[in-house]
Amino acid sequence: MKNGVESLGRIRAQGVAILLLTFVVGVLVGFAGERIRSARRAELPPLPPAMGPDMTARFRQGNLPAMFRRLNLTPEQARQIAAIMENGRPRSDAILDEMLPRLRAVTDSIRQEIGAVLTAEQAALWDSLAAHERRGRMRERMPGRRGGRGAPPPPIP
């Protein structure tokens, strides 16, 4: 009977070790992927600003995103595409209005779960890093703002 209990303990320990190893590998792969993605993003031209009233007005004037300008559209094609995009905007806005609150709720829940795992010091640093990242994304979406991405992220103690 004792061998069976010892064997069960060993199996449990191996399972925990495999789970931890999988977690560590996932973190490392995620970190490497993010580094590669960041490097590639730095090489790409900036994305056009997000859809908004400003963008819709530009579409009406025939100023389509660069992707369409590369197609050498006729003025009539550009007008038709601008109209299609403008007419489709209420549908996409309705979907976003419906989905964003649900997505935010899930994101908030995930943040709370992660925060429960971290020490107080780690949680404070994590909040600071996340806020810096959100500010950086906001600056990227707001063309014409000065200052680039802002200050570097807070140092890791």
XYZ file of N, CA and C in Angstrom:
471
model
N 0.818 -1.192 0.000
C 0.000 0.000 0.000
C 0.859 1.253 0.000
N 1.985 1.197 0.755
C 2.868 2.351 0.840
C 3.462 2.688 -0.529
N 3.816 1.659 -1.318
C 4.360 1.894 -2.663
C 3.346 2.602 -3.555
N 2.081 2.251 -3.410
C 1.039 2.891 -4.205
C 0.912 4.367 -3.882
N 1.008 4.732 -2.598
C 0.922 6.130 -2.183
C 2.146 6.897 -2.667
N 3.338 6.281 -2.526
C 4.558 6.931 -3.003
C 4.503 7.133 -4.510
N 3.997 6.132 -5.215
C 3.889 6.227 -6.670
C 2.926 7.352 -7.059
N 1.822 7.459 -6.334
C 0.856 8.514 -6.607
C 1.473 9.887 -6.358
N 2.257 10.024 -5.292
C 2.934 11.283 -4.997
C 3.938 11.644 -6.071
N 4.663 10.648 -6.562
C 5.630 10.882 -7.631
C 4.928 11.318 -8.920
N 3.824 10.673 -9.227
C 3.068 11.032 -10.434
C 2.542 12.459 -10.311
N 2.036 12.794 -9.130
C 1.531 14.149 -8.909
C 2.663 15.168 -9.064
N 3.827 14.867 -8.497
C 4.976 15.772 -8.603
C 5.403 15.928 -10.058
N 5.396 14.828 -10.797
C 5.756 14.905 -12.213
C 4.738 15.752 -12.982
N 3.467 15.582 -12.645
C 2.430 16.373 -13.303
C 2.604 17.862 -13.036
N 2.904 18.211 -11.779
C 3.133 19.609 -11.427
C 4.363 20.136 -12.154
N 5.426 19.324 -12.216
C 6.649 19.747 -12.903
C 6.377 19.989 -14.386
N 5.616 19.109 -15.009
C 5.289 19.275 -16.428
C 4.439 20.533 -16.622
N 3.496 20.753 -15.725
C 2.657 21.946 -15.813
C 3.493 23.215 -15.681
N 4.403 23.249 -14.719
C 5.274 24.413 -14.548
C 6.183 24.611 -15.754
N 6.729 23.521 -16.269
C 7.589 23.607 -17.443
C 6.807 24.167 -18.631
N 5.580 23.693 -18.810
C 4.740 24.192 -19.895
C 4.481 25.689 -19.728
N 4.211 26.111 -18.504
C 3.982 27.528 -18.232
C 5.214 28.357 -18.571
N 6.385 27.909 -18.116
C 7.629 28.648 -18.361
C 7.913 28.725 -19.859
N 7.743 27.619 -20.563
C 7.969 27.617 -22.011
C 6.987 28.581 -22.686
N 5.735 28.579 -22.243
C 4.746 29.495 -22.810
C 5.119 30.948 -22.594
N 5.601 31.257 -21.397
C 6.026 32.629 -21.105
C 7.191 33.017 -22.005
N 8.164 32.123 -22.141
C 9.331 32.425 -22.973
C 8.949 32.594 -24.442
N 8.097 31.720 -24.936
C 7.653 31.831 -26.331
C 6.861 33.128 -26.522
N 5.997 33.453 -25.577
C 5.244 34.701 -25.665
C 6.154 35.915 -25.656
N 7.154 35.899 -24.785
C 8.106 37.008 -24.710
C 8.862 37.143 -26.030
N 9.347 36.022 -26.560
C 10.088 36.060 -27.827
C 9.185 36.546 -28.961
N 7.953 36.056 -28.987
C 7.018 36.488 -30.024
C 6.729 37.973 -29.952
N 6.579 38.485 -28.739
C 6.324 39.921 -28.572
C 7.520 40.741 -29.023
N 8.723 40.261 -28.724
C 9.927 40.979 -29.163
C 9.995 41.018 -30.691
N 9.708 39.899 -31.325
C 9.732 39.838 -32.790
C 8.657 40.759 -33.361
N 7.454 40.707 -32.776
C 6.360 41.546 -33.253
C 6.702 43.025 -33.092
N 7.313 43.386 -31.975
C 7.698 44.783 -31.747
C 8.740 45.230 -32.763
N 9.692 44.347 -33.052
C 10.730 44.691 -34.027
C 10.119 44.874 -35.410
N 9.201 44.005 -35.775
C 8.563 44.129 -37.087
C 7.700 45.373 -37.161
N 7.008 45.677 -36.058
C 6.150 46.860 -36.039
C 6.986 48.114 -36.238
N 8.200 48.127 -35.683
C 9.074 49.292 -35.824
C 9.510 49.479 -37.276
N 9.571 48.380 -38.038
C 9.998 48.453 -39.434
C 8.868 48.886 -40.364
N 7.621 48.696 -39.944
C 6.485 48.993 -40.809
C 6.116 50.470 -40.744
N 5.543 51.005 -41.832
C 5.055 52.382 -41.765
C 3.896 52.454 -40.780
N 3.645 53.620 -40.202
C 2.560 53.723 -39.224
C 1.213 53.421 -39.860
N 0.332 52.842 -39.059
C -1.007 52.532 -39.536
C -1.828 53.810 -39.629
N -2.817 53.836 -40.514
C -3.684 55.008 -40.570
C -4.485 55.099 -39.279
N -4.971 56.298 -38.938
C -5.756 56.424 -37.711
C -7.005 55.566 -37.774
N -7.513 55.220 -36.597
C -8.715 54.397 -36.518
C -9.888 55.135 -37.153
N -10.884 54.356 -37.538
C -12.081 54.952 -38.118
C -12.686 55.942 -37.135
N -13.114 57.032 -37.632
C -13.758 58.041 -36.807
C -14.380 59.071 -37.716
N -14.987 60.086 -37.151
C -15.613 61.112 -37.991
C -14.615 61.736 -38.951
N -13.376 61.912 -38.469
C -12.322 62.487 -39.292
C -12.064 61.618 -40.527
N -11.973 60.302 -40.313
C -11.696 59.374 -41.408
C -12.871 59.336 -42.380
N -14.097 59.356 -41.862
C -15.267 59.336 -42.737
C -15.288 60.566 -43.631
N -14.939 61.719 -43.084
C -14.896 62.947 -43.888
C -13.851 62.811 -44.990
N -12.715 62.208 -44.662
C -11.680 62.014 -45.688
C -12.162 61.074 -46.785
N -12.923 60.035 -46.412
C -13.460 59.126 -47.423
C -14.384 59.882 -48.367
N -15.217 60.753 -47.806
C -16.140 61.518 -48.646
C -15.389 62.381 -49.644
N -14.210 62.839 -49.255
C -13.401 63.675 -50.143
C -12.571 62.826 -51.106
N -12.718 61.514 -51.022
C -11.976 60.632 -51.911
C -10.607 60.243 -51.394
N -10.278 60.591 -50.158
C -8.987 60.217 -49.574
C -9.110 58.851 -48.907
N -8.823 57.825 -49.655
C -8.912 56.462 -49.138
C -7.586 56.054 -48.499
N -7.604 55.020 -47.672
C -6.351 54.526 -47.088
C -5.351 54.138 -48.173
N -4.084 54.114 -47.796
C -2.991 53.839 -48.739
C -3.212 52.542 -49.504
N -3.789 51.553 -48.851
C -4.027 50.269 -49.508
C -4.815 50.474 -50.801
N -5.824 51.339 -50.763
C -6.635 51.579 -51.950
C -5.916 52.474 -52.949
N -5.115 53.407 -52.470
C -4.378 54.281 -53.391
C -3.421 53.466 -54.249
N -2.899 52.386 -53.700
C -1.969 51.541 -54.467
C -2.658 50.789 -55.600
N -3.976 50.736 -55.579
C -4.714 50.015 -56.616
C -4.944 50.858 -57.863
N -4.529 52.124 -57.825
C -4.741 53.029 -58.963
C -6.208 53.038 -59.398
N -7.080 53.324 -58.448
C -8.516 53.332 -58.722
C -8.889 54.525 -59.586
N -9.924 54.331 -60.369
C -10.483 55.469 -61.100
C -11.239 56.331 -60.084
N -11.499 57.585 -60.415
C -12.272 58.426 -59.485
C -13.632 57.813 -59.135
N -14.253 57.169 -60.105
C -15.563 56.545 -59.849
C -15.417 55.366 -58.880
N -14.376 54.552 -59.064
C -14.147 53.439 -58.138
C -13.883 53.963 -56.725
N -13.074 54.999 -56.618
C -12.767 55.579 -55.305
C -14.043 56.101 -54.649
N -14.904 56.747 -55.421
C -16.163 57.262 -54.883
C -17.042 56.119 -54.392
N -17.139 55.055 -55.189
C -17.969 53.911 -54.806
C -17.429 53.231 -53.539
N -16.119 53.058 -53.467
C -15.522 52.413 -52.291
C -15.718 53.277 -51.054
N -15.550 54.586 -51.205
C -15.773 55.488 -50.069
C -17.219 55.385 -49.588
N -18.161 55.310 -50.524
C -19.578 55.190 -50.157
C -19.842 53.856 -49.456
N -19.244 52.786 -49.960
C -19.411 51.464 -49.333
C -18.887 51.492 -47.899
N -17.717 52.077 -47.722
C -17.124 52.127 -46.390
C -17.955 52.998 -45.450
N -18.451 54.108 -45.958
C -19.272 54.989 -45.127
C -20.597 54.317 -44.774
N -21.203 53.624 -45.732
C -22.469 52.934 -45.468
C -22.282 51.753 -44.513
N -21.131 51.125 -44.544
C -20.876 49.983 -43.667
C -20.501 50.371 -42.249
N -20.136 51.621 -42.069
C -19.674 52.055 -40.748
C -20.721 51.881 -39.648
N -21.983 52.229 -39.853
C -22.958 52.026 -38.767
C -23.057 50.561 -38.324
N -22.945 49.635 -39.265
C -23.004 48.212 -38.891
C -21.808 47.824 -38.043
N -20.612 48.248 -38.470
C -19.423 47.894 -37.690
C -19.435 48.601 -36.338
N -19.924 49.844 -36.292
C -20.035 50.548 -35.010
C -21.002 49.832 -34.075
N -22.106 49.333 -34.624
C -23.087 48.620 -33.796
C -22.468 47.362 -33.188
N -21.682 46.641 -33.985
C -21.022 45.436 -33.473
C -20.019 45.811 -32.387
N -19.236 46.858 -32.635
C -18.268 47.298 -31.625
C -18.969 47.734 -30.343
N -20.059 48.497 -30.479
C -20.794 48.951 -29.299
C -21.318 47.772 -28.486
N -21.688 46.705 -29.171
C -22.208 45.516 -28.495
C -21.087 44.693 -27.856
N -19.970 44.569 -28.550
C -18.915 43.660 -28.099
C -17.930 44.288 -27.120
N -17.643 45.576 -27.244
C -16.620 46.189 -26.393
C -16.901 46.053 -24.899
N -18.130 46.282 -24.422
C -18.355 46.098 -22.985
C -18.083 44.663 -22.525
N -18.469 43.693 -23.338
C -18.214 42.290 -22.978
C -16.721 42.006 -22.968
N -16.018 42.529 -23.965
C -14.575 42.324 -24.040
C -13.877 42.985 -22.856
N -14.307 44.189 -22.502
C -13.716 44.870 -21.337
C -13.969 44.085 -20.060
N -15.164 43.508 -19.916
C -15.479 42.720 -18.718
C -14.562 41.506 -18.615
N -14.346 40.823 -19.736
C -13.447 39.664 -19.738
C -12.027 40.104 -19.413
N -11.583 41.184 -20.032
C -10.232 41.686 -19.783
C -10.054 42.068 -18.319
N -11.043 42.746 -17.745
C -10.961 43.127 -16.331
C -10.899 41.900 -15.431
N -11.682 40.885 -15.762
C -11.672 39.649 -14.979
C -10.306 38.973 -15.039
N -9.722 38.935 -16.220
C -8.395 38.332 -16.387
C -7.365 39.123 -15.595
N -7.443 40.449 -15.661
C -6.501 41.282 -14.895
C -6.618 41.013 -13.398
N -7.850 40.868 -12.908
C -8.040 40.589 -11.483
C -7.446 39.237 -11.104
N -7.646 38.227 -11.954
C -7.088 36.905 -11.672
C -5.564 36.955 -11.648
N -4.979 37.655 -12.603
C -3.515 37.775 -12.638
C -3.038 38.538 -11.408
N -3.719 39.625 -11.059
C -3.346 40.410 -9.888
C -3.358 39.592 -8.610
N -4.262 38.623 -8.516
C -4.337 37.774 -7.325
C -3.126 36.854 -7.204
N -2.468 36.567 -8.315
C -1.298 35.680 -8.306
C -0.030 36.444 -7.932
N 0.016 37.731 -8.231
C 1.228 38.527 -8.040
C 1.373 39.000 -6.598
N 2.627 39.248 -6.217
C 2.879 39.890 -4.928
C 2.461 41.352 -5.050
N 2.380 42.054 -3.930
C 1.985 43.467 -3.958
C 2.966 44.282 -4.797
N 4.251 43.999 -4.653
C 5.270 44.721 -5.422
C 5.137 44.428 -6.918
N 4.952 43.154 -7.259
C 4.787 42.783 -8.665
C 3.518 43.416 -9.239
N 2.447 43.416 -8.458
C 1.179 43.982 -8.934
C 1.322 45.476 -9.207
N 2.033 46.183 -8.336
C 2.236 47.621 -8.544
C 3.038 47.872 -9.814
N 4.108 47.106 -10.019
C 4.920 47.255 -11.226
C 4.106 46.885 -12.460
N 3.337 45.807 -12.365
C 2.518 45.355 -13.487
C 1.504 46.433 -13.869
N 0.847 47.043 -12.873
C -0.108 48.123 -13.154
C 0.579 49.287 -13.860
N 1.779 49.622 -13.398
C 2.530 50.727 -13.991
C 2.911 50.416 -15.439
N 3.396 49.208 -15.678
C 3.777 48.808 -17.039
C 2.559 48.773 -17.959
N 1.441 48.254 -17.465
C 0.226 48.177 -18.281
C -0.279 49.576 -18.624
N -0.231 50.492 -17.664
C -0.668 51.869 -17.928
C 0.226 52.519 -18.973
N 1.532 52.286 -18.881
C 2.461 52.845 -19.862
C 2.154 52.294 -21.258
N 1.885 51.005 -21.331
C 1.584 50.388 -22.629
C 0.293 50.963 -23.208
N -0.732 51.146 -22.367
C -1.991 51.721 -22.857
C -1.781 53.141 -23.366
N -0.980 53.944 -22.648
C -0.705 55.313 -23.103
C 0.016 55.284 -24.449
N 0.952 54.356 -24.612
C 1.674 54.242 -25.877
C 0.745 53.895 -27.023
N -0.191 52.978 -26.781
C -1.140 52.610 -27.831
C -2.047 53.779 -28.180
N -2.438 54.561 -27.184
C -3.279 55.725 -27.450
C -2.531 56.741 -28.304
N -1.257 56.949 -28.018
C -0.470 57.902 -28.815
C -0.343 57.423 -30.253
N -0.191 56.100 -30.437
C -0.070 55.566 -31.797
C -1.352 55.797 -32.583
N -2.486 55.783 -31.907
C -3.770 55.945 -32.587
C -4.122 57.401 -32.839
N -3.398 58.318 -32.208
C -3.727 59.740 -32.322
C -2.674 60.435 -33.169
N -2.919 60.563 -34.488
C -1.931 61.192 -35.355
C -1.771 62.666 -35.016
N -0.591 63.172 -35.302
C -0.341 64.585 -35.107
C 0.078 64.952 -33.701
N 0.114 63.988 -32.799
C 0.539 64.280 -31.426
C 2.048 64.306 -31.389
N 2.589 65.204 -30.598
C 4.038 65.299 -30.480
C 4.504 64.426 -29.328
N 5.772 64.076 -29.367
C 6.349 63.369 -28.242
C 6.497 61.882 -28.446
N 6.066 61.363 -29.562
C 6.256 59.939 -29.828
C 5.572 59.066 -28.805
N 6.276 58.036 -28.364
C 5.695 57.062 -27.447
C 5.798 57.494 -25.998
N 6.362 58.646 -25.735
C 6.417 59.110 -24.356
C 7.618 58.561 -23.629
N 7.554 58.627 -22.327
C 8.670 58.195 -21.493
C 8.829 56.686 -21.573
N 10.046 56.193 -21.311
C 10.236 54.747 -21.316
C 9.470 54.119 -20.164
N 9.244 52.810 -20.229
C 8.522 52.162 -19.143
C 9.306 52.275 -17.844
N 8.619 52.163 -16.718
C 9.321 52.259 -15.446
C 10.364 51.162 -15.324
N 11.461 51.433 -14.610
C 12.509 50.423 -14.479
C 12.031 49.247 -13.646
N 12.578 48.097 -13.955
C 12.277 46.890 -13.194
C 13.283 46.812 -12.059
N 12.798 46.781 -10.800
C 13.733 46.773 -9.665
C 14.564 45.516 -9.601
